Short mmCIF file of C-alpha atoms in Angstrom, two decimals:
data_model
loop_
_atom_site.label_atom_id
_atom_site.label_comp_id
_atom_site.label_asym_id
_atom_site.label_seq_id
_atom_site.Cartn_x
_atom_site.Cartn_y
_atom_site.Cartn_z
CA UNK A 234 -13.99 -74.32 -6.89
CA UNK A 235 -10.29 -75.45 -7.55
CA UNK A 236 -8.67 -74.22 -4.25
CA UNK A 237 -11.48 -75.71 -2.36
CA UNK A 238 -10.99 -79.01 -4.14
CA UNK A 239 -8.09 -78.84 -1.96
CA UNK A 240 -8.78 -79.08 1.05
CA UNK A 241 -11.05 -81.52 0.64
CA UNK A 242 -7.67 -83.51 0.38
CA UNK A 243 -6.84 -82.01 3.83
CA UNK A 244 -9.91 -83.29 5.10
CA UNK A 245 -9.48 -86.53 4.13
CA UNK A 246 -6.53 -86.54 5.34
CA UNK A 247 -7.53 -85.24 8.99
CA UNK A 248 -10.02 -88.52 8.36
CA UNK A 249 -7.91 -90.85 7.93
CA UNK A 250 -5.94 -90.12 11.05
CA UNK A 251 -8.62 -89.74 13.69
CA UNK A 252 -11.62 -91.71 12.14
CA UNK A 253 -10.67 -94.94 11.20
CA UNK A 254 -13.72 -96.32 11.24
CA UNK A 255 -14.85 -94.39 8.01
CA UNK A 256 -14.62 -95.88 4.74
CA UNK A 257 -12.03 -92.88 3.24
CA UNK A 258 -10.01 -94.34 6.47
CA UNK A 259 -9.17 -97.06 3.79
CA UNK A 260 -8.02 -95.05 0.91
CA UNK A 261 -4.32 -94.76 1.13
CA UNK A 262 -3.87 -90.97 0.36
CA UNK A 263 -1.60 -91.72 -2.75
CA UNK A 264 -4.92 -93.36 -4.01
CA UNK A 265 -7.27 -90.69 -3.45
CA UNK A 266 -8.85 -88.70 -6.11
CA UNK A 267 -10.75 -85.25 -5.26
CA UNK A 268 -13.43 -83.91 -7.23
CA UNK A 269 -14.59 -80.39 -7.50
CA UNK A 270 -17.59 -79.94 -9.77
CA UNK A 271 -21.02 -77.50 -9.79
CA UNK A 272 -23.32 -77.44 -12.57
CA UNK A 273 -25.58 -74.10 -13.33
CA UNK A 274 -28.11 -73.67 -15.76
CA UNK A 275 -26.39 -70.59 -16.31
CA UNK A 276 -23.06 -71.52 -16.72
CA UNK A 277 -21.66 -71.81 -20.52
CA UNK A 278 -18.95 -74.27 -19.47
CA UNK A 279 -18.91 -77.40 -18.27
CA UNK A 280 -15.78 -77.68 -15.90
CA UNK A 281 -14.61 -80.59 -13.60
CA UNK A 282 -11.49 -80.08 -11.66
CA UNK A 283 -9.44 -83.60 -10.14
CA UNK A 284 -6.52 -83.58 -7.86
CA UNK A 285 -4.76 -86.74 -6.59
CA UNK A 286 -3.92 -86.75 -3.03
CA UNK A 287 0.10 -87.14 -1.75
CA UNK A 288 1.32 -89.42 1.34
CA UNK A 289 1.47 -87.39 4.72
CA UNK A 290 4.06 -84.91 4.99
CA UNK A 291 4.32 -84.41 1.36
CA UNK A 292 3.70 -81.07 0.23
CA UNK A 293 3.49 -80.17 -3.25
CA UNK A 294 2.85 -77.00 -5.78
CA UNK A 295 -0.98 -77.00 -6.91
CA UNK A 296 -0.12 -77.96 -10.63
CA UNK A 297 1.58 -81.05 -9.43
CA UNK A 298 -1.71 -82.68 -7.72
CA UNK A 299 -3.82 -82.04 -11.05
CA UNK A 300 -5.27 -85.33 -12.03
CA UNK A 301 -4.57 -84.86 -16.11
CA UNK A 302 -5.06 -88.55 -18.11
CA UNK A 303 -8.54 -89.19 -16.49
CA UNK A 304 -11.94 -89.92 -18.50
CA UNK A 305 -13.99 -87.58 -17.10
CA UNK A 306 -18.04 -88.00 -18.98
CA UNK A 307 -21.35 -86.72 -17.30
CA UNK A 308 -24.85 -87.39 -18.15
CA UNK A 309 -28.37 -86.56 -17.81
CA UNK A 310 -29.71 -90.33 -18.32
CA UNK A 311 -30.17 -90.22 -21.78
CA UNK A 312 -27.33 -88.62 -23.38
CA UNK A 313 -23.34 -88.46 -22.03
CA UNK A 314 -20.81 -86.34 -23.16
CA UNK A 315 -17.00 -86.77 -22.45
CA UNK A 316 -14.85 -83.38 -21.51
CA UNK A 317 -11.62 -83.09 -22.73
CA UNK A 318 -8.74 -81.86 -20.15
CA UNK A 319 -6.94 -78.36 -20.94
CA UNK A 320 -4.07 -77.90 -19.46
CA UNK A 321 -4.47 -73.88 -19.45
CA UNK A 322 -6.99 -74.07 -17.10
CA UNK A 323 -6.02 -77.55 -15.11
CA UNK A 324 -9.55 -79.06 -15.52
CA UNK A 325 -11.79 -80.82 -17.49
CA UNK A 326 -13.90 -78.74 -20.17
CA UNK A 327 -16.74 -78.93 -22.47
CA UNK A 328 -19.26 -76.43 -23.70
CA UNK A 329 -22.35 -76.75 -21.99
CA UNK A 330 -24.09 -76.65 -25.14
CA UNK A 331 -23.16 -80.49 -25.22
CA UNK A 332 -25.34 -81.19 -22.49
CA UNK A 333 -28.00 -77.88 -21.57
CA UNK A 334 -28.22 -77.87 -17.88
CA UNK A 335 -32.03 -77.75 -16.80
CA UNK A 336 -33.82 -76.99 -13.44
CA UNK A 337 -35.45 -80.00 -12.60
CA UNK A 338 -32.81 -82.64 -13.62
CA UNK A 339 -30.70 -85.03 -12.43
CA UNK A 340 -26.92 -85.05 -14.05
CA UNK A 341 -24.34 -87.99 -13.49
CA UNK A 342 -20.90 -87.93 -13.27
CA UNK A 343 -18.19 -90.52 -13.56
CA UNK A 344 -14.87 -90.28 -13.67
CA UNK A 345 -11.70 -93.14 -14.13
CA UNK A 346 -8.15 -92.51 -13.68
CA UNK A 347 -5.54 -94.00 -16.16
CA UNK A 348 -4.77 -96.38 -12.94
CA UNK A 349 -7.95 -97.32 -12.76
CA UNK A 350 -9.75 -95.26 -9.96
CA UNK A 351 -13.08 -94.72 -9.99
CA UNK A 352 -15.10 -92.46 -8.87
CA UNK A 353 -18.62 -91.41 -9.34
CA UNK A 354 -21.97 -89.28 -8.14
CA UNK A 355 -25.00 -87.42 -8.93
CA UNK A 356 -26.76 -83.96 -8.44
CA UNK A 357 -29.87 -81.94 -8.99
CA UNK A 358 -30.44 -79.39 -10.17
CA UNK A 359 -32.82 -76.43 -8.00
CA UNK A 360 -35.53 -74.28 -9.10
CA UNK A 361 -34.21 -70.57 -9.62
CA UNK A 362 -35.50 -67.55 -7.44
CA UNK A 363 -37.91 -65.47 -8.98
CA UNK A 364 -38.38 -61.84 -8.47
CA UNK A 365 -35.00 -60.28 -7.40
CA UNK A 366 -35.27 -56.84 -6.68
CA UNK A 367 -33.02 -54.33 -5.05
CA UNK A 368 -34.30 -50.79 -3.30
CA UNK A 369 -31.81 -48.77 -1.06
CA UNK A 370 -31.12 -45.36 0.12
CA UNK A 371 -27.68 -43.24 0.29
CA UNK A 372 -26.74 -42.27 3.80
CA UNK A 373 -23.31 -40.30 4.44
CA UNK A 374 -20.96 -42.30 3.73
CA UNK A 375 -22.88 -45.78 3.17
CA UNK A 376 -25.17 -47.11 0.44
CA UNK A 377 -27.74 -49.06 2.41
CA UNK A 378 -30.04 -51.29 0.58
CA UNK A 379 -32.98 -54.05 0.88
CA UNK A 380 -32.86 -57.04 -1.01
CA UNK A 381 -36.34 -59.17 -1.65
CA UNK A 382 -37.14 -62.54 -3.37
CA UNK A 383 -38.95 -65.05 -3.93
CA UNK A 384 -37.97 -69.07 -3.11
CA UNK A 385 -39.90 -71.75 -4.40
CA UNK A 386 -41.43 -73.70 -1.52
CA UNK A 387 -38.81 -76.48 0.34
CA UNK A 388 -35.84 -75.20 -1.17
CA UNK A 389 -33.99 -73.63 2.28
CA UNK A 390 -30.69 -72.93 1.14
CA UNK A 391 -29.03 -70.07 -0.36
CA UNK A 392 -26.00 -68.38 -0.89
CA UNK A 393 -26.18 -64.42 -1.54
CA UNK A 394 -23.32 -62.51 -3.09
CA UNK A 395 -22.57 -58.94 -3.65
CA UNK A 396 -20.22 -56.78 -5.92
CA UNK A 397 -19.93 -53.53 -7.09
CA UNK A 398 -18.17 -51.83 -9.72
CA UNK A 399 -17.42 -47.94 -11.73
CA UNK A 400 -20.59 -47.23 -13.66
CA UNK A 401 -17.48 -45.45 -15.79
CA UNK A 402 -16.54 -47.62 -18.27
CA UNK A 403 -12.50 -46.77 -16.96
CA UNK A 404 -13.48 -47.05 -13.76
CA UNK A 405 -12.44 -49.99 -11.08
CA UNK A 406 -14.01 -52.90 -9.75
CA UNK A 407 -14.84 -52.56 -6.04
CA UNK A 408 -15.68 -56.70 -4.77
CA UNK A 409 -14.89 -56.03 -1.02
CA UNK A 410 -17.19 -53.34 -0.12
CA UNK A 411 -20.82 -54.93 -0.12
CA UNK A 412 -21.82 -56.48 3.36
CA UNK A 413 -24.88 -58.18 4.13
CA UNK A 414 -26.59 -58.68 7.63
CA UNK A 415 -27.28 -62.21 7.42
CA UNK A 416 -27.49 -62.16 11.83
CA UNK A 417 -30.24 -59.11 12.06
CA UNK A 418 -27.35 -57.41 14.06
CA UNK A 419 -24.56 -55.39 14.09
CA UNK A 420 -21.85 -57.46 12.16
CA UNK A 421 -22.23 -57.53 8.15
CA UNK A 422 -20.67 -60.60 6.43
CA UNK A 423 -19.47 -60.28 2.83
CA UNK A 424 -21.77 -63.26 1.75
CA UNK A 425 -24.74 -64.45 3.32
CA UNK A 426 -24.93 -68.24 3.15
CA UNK A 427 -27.97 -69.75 4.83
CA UNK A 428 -30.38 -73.02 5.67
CA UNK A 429 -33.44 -70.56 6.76
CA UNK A 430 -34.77 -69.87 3.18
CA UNK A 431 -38.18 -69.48 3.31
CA UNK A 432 -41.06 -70.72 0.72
CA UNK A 433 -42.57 -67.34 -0.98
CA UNK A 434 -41.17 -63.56 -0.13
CA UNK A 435 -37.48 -63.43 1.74
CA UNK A 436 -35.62 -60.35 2.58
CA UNK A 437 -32.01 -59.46 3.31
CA UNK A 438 -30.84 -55.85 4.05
CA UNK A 439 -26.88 -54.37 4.07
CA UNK A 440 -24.86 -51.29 2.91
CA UNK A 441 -22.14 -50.58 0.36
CA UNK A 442 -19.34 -49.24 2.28
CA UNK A 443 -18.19 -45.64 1.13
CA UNK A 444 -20.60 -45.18 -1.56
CA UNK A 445 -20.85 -41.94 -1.46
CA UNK A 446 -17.07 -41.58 -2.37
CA UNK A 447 -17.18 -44.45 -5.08
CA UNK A 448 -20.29 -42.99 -6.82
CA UNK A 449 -21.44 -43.63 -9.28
CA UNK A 450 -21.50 -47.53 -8.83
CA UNK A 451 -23.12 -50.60 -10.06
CA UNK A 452 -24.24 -53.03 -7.34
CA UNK A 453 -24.83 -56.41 -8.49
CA UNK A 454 -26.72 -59.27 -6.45
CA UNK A 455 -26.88 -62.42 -7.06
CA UNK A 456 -29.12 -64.94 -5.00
CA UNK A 457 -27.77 -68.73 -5.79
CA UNK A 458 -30.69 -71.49 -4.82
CA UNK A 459 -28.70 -74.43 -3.75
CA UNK A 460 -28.92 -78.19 -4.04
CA UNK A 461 -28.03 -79.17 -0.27
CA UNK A 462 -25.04 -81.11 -0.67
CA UNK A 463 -23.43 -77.90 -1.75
CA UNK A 464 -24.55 -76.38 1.04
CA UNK A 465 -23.05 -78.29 2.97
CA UNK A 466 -19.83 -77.88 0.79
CA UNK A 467 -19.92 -74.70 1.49
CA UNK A 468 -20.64 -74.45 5.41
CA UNK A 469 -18.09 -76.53 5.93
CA UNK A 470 -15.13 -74.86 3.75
CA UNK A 471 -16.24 -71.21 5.02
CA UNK A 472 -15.65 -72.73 8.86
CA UNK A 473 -12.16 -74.53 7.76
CA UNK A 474 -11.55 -71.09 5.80
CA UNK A 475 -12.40 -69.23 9.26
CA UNK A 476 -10.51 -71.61 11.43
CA UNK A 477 -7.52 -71.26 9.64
CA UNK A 478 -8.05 -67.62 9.08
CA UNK A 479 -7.81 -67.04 12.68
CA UNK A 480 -5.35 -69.31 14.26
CA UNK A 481 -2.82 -68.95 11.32
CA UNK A 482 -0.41 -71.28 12.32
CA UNK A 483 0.25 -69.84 15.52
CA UNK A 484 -2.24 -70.34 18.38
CA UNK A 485 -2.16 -74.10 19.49
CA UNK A 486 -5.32 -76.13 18.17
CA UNK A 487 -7.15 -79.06 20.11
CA UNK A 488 -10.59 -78.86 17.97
CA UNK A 489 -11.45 -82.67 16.47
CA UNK A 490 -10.23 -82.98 13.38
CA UNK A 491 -13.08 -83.50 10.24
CA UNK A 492 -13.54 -83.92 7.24
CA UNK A 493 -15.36 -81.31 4.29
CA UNK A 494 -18.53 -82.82 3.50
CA UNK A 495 -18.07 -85.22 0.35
CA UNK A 496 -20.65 -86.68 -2.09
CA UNK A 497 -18.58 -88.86 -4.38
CA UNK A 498 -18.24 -92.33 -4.00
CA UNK A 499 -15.11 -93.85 -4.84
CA UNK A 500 -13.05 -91.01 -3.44
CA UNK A 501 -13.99 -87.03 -2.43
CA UNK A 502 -15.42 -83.90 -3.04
CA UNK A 503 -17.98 -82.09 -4.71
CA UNK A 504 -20.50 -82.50 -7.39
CA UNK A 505 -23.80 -80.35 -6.92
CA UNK A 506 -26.26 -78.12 -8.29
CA UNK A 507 -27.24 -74.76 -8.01
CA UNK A 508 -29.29 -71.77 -9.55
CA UNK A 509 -28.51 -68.25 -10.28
CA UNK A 510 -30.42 -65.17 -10.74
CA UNK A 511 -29.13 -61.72 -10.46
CA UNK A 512 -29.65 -58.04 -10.88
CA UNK A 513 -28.00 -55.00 -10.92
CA UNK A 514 -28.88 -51.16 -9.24
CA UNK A 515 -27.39 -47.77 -10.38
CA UNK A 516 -25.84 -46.07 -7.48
CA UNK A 517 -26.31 -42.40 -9.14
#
């Protein structure tokens, strides 16, 4: 989540001109810290990225925005743990064996800059999926498959992803060539990202692009249950990500300015929850 981190600074930015009426309106840029933070029960790392926004018109390398002498601890109410910065990486690390991340929970972060900035908010963390499974058929060219689940009840958002690589231990890694249709039509996205979860069984079909070349293949699924201010997150950075995609700096643009959604107080970005599960099908 670093480059995304990112333009949550742009958004804020975009804010602060058109909205001044919100309360970021009142954060000099200079002064404002963006988080980018998602815990997983799955993850073995606990990682917190901070960037420190620039006056307008300034435009600087990523490295130079890292926010590096911060205290950076989260908590689950009983015990907190500080993470240490590594410079390698440009974030804030420590093994989530310090602090087990468990569906069900609520985790606290807070962070304060050596100037004194602070900045803090909280997440839950989702039930997993249960029951992944994957069935599919080999047509010509394409792999087309069905994907079905099962959601715990009220929990409408989640974010599918697809991959596939060589079942030959030297062969490569294909990322691009899974599409879903997440619209029941003709037009496959790479990711299906959605609000429609349902309580109980869910299905989601789409094809591996020139399997039958490829073969044989690996196809790995993953279904990520989401907390909804991640959702949200996300929404809003795949439409910036789109927008930008397609007017690239050259077609004029008159859409309202807004900002990424934001859950931290004291500045913006990111800190949310989510839950993976995942399996894999041979592609003989």
């Amino acid at each position: 989540m670093r480059k995304t981190a990112l333009l949550l600074l742009l958004g804020a930015v975009l804010l602060t001109a058109c909205n001044p009426g919100v309360d970021t309106a009142f954060i000099p840029p200079s002064n404002l810290v963006a988080v980018s933070a998602a815990l997983s029960p799955q993850d073995t790392l606990l990682a917190v990225y901070l960037y420190r926004g620039q006056p307008l018109g300034k435009v600087l390398p990523e490295e130079q925005t890292v926010e590096r002498n911060a205290t950076v601890e989260l908590s689950d109410g009983t015990r907190t743990v500080r993470l240490t910065y590594q410079p390698a990486r440009l974030r804030y690390e420590r093994p989530a064996a310090a602090l087990p991340i468990l569906a069900g929970n609520a985790y606290f972060l807070t962070v304060k800059t050596a100037d004194g900035i602070a900045l803090k908010s909280q997440c839950r963390v989702p039930p997993a999926v249960t029951d992944l499974r994957i069935a599919g058929t080999q047509q010509p060219n394409d792999f087309e498959f069905e994907i079905t689940w099962t959601a715990p009840p009220d929990q409408p958002f989640a974010w599918v992803r697809g991959r596939t690589a060589s079942a030959s231990t030297t062969g490569p890694n294909f990322s691009g060539n899974v599409r879903f249709d997440g619209t029941g039509g003709p037009d496959f996205v790479r990711a299906w990202l959605t609000d429609q979860q349902r309580g109980g069984r869910n299905t989601l079909t789409g094809r591996v692009l020139d399997a039958a070349r490829r073969k044989p293949l690996l196809l790995n699924i993953e279904v990520l249950n989401l907390e909804p201010a991640l959702h949200r997150f996300l929404v809003d950075t795949r439409d910036l990500n789109n927008f930008n995609a397609n007017t690239d700096g050259f077609i004029p643009t008159f859409r309202e300015p807004r900002p990424v959604a934001s859950n931290v107080e004291g500045g913006v970005g990111i800190f949310a929850a989510y839950n993976r599960s995942e399996t894999v099908l041979m592609i003989p």
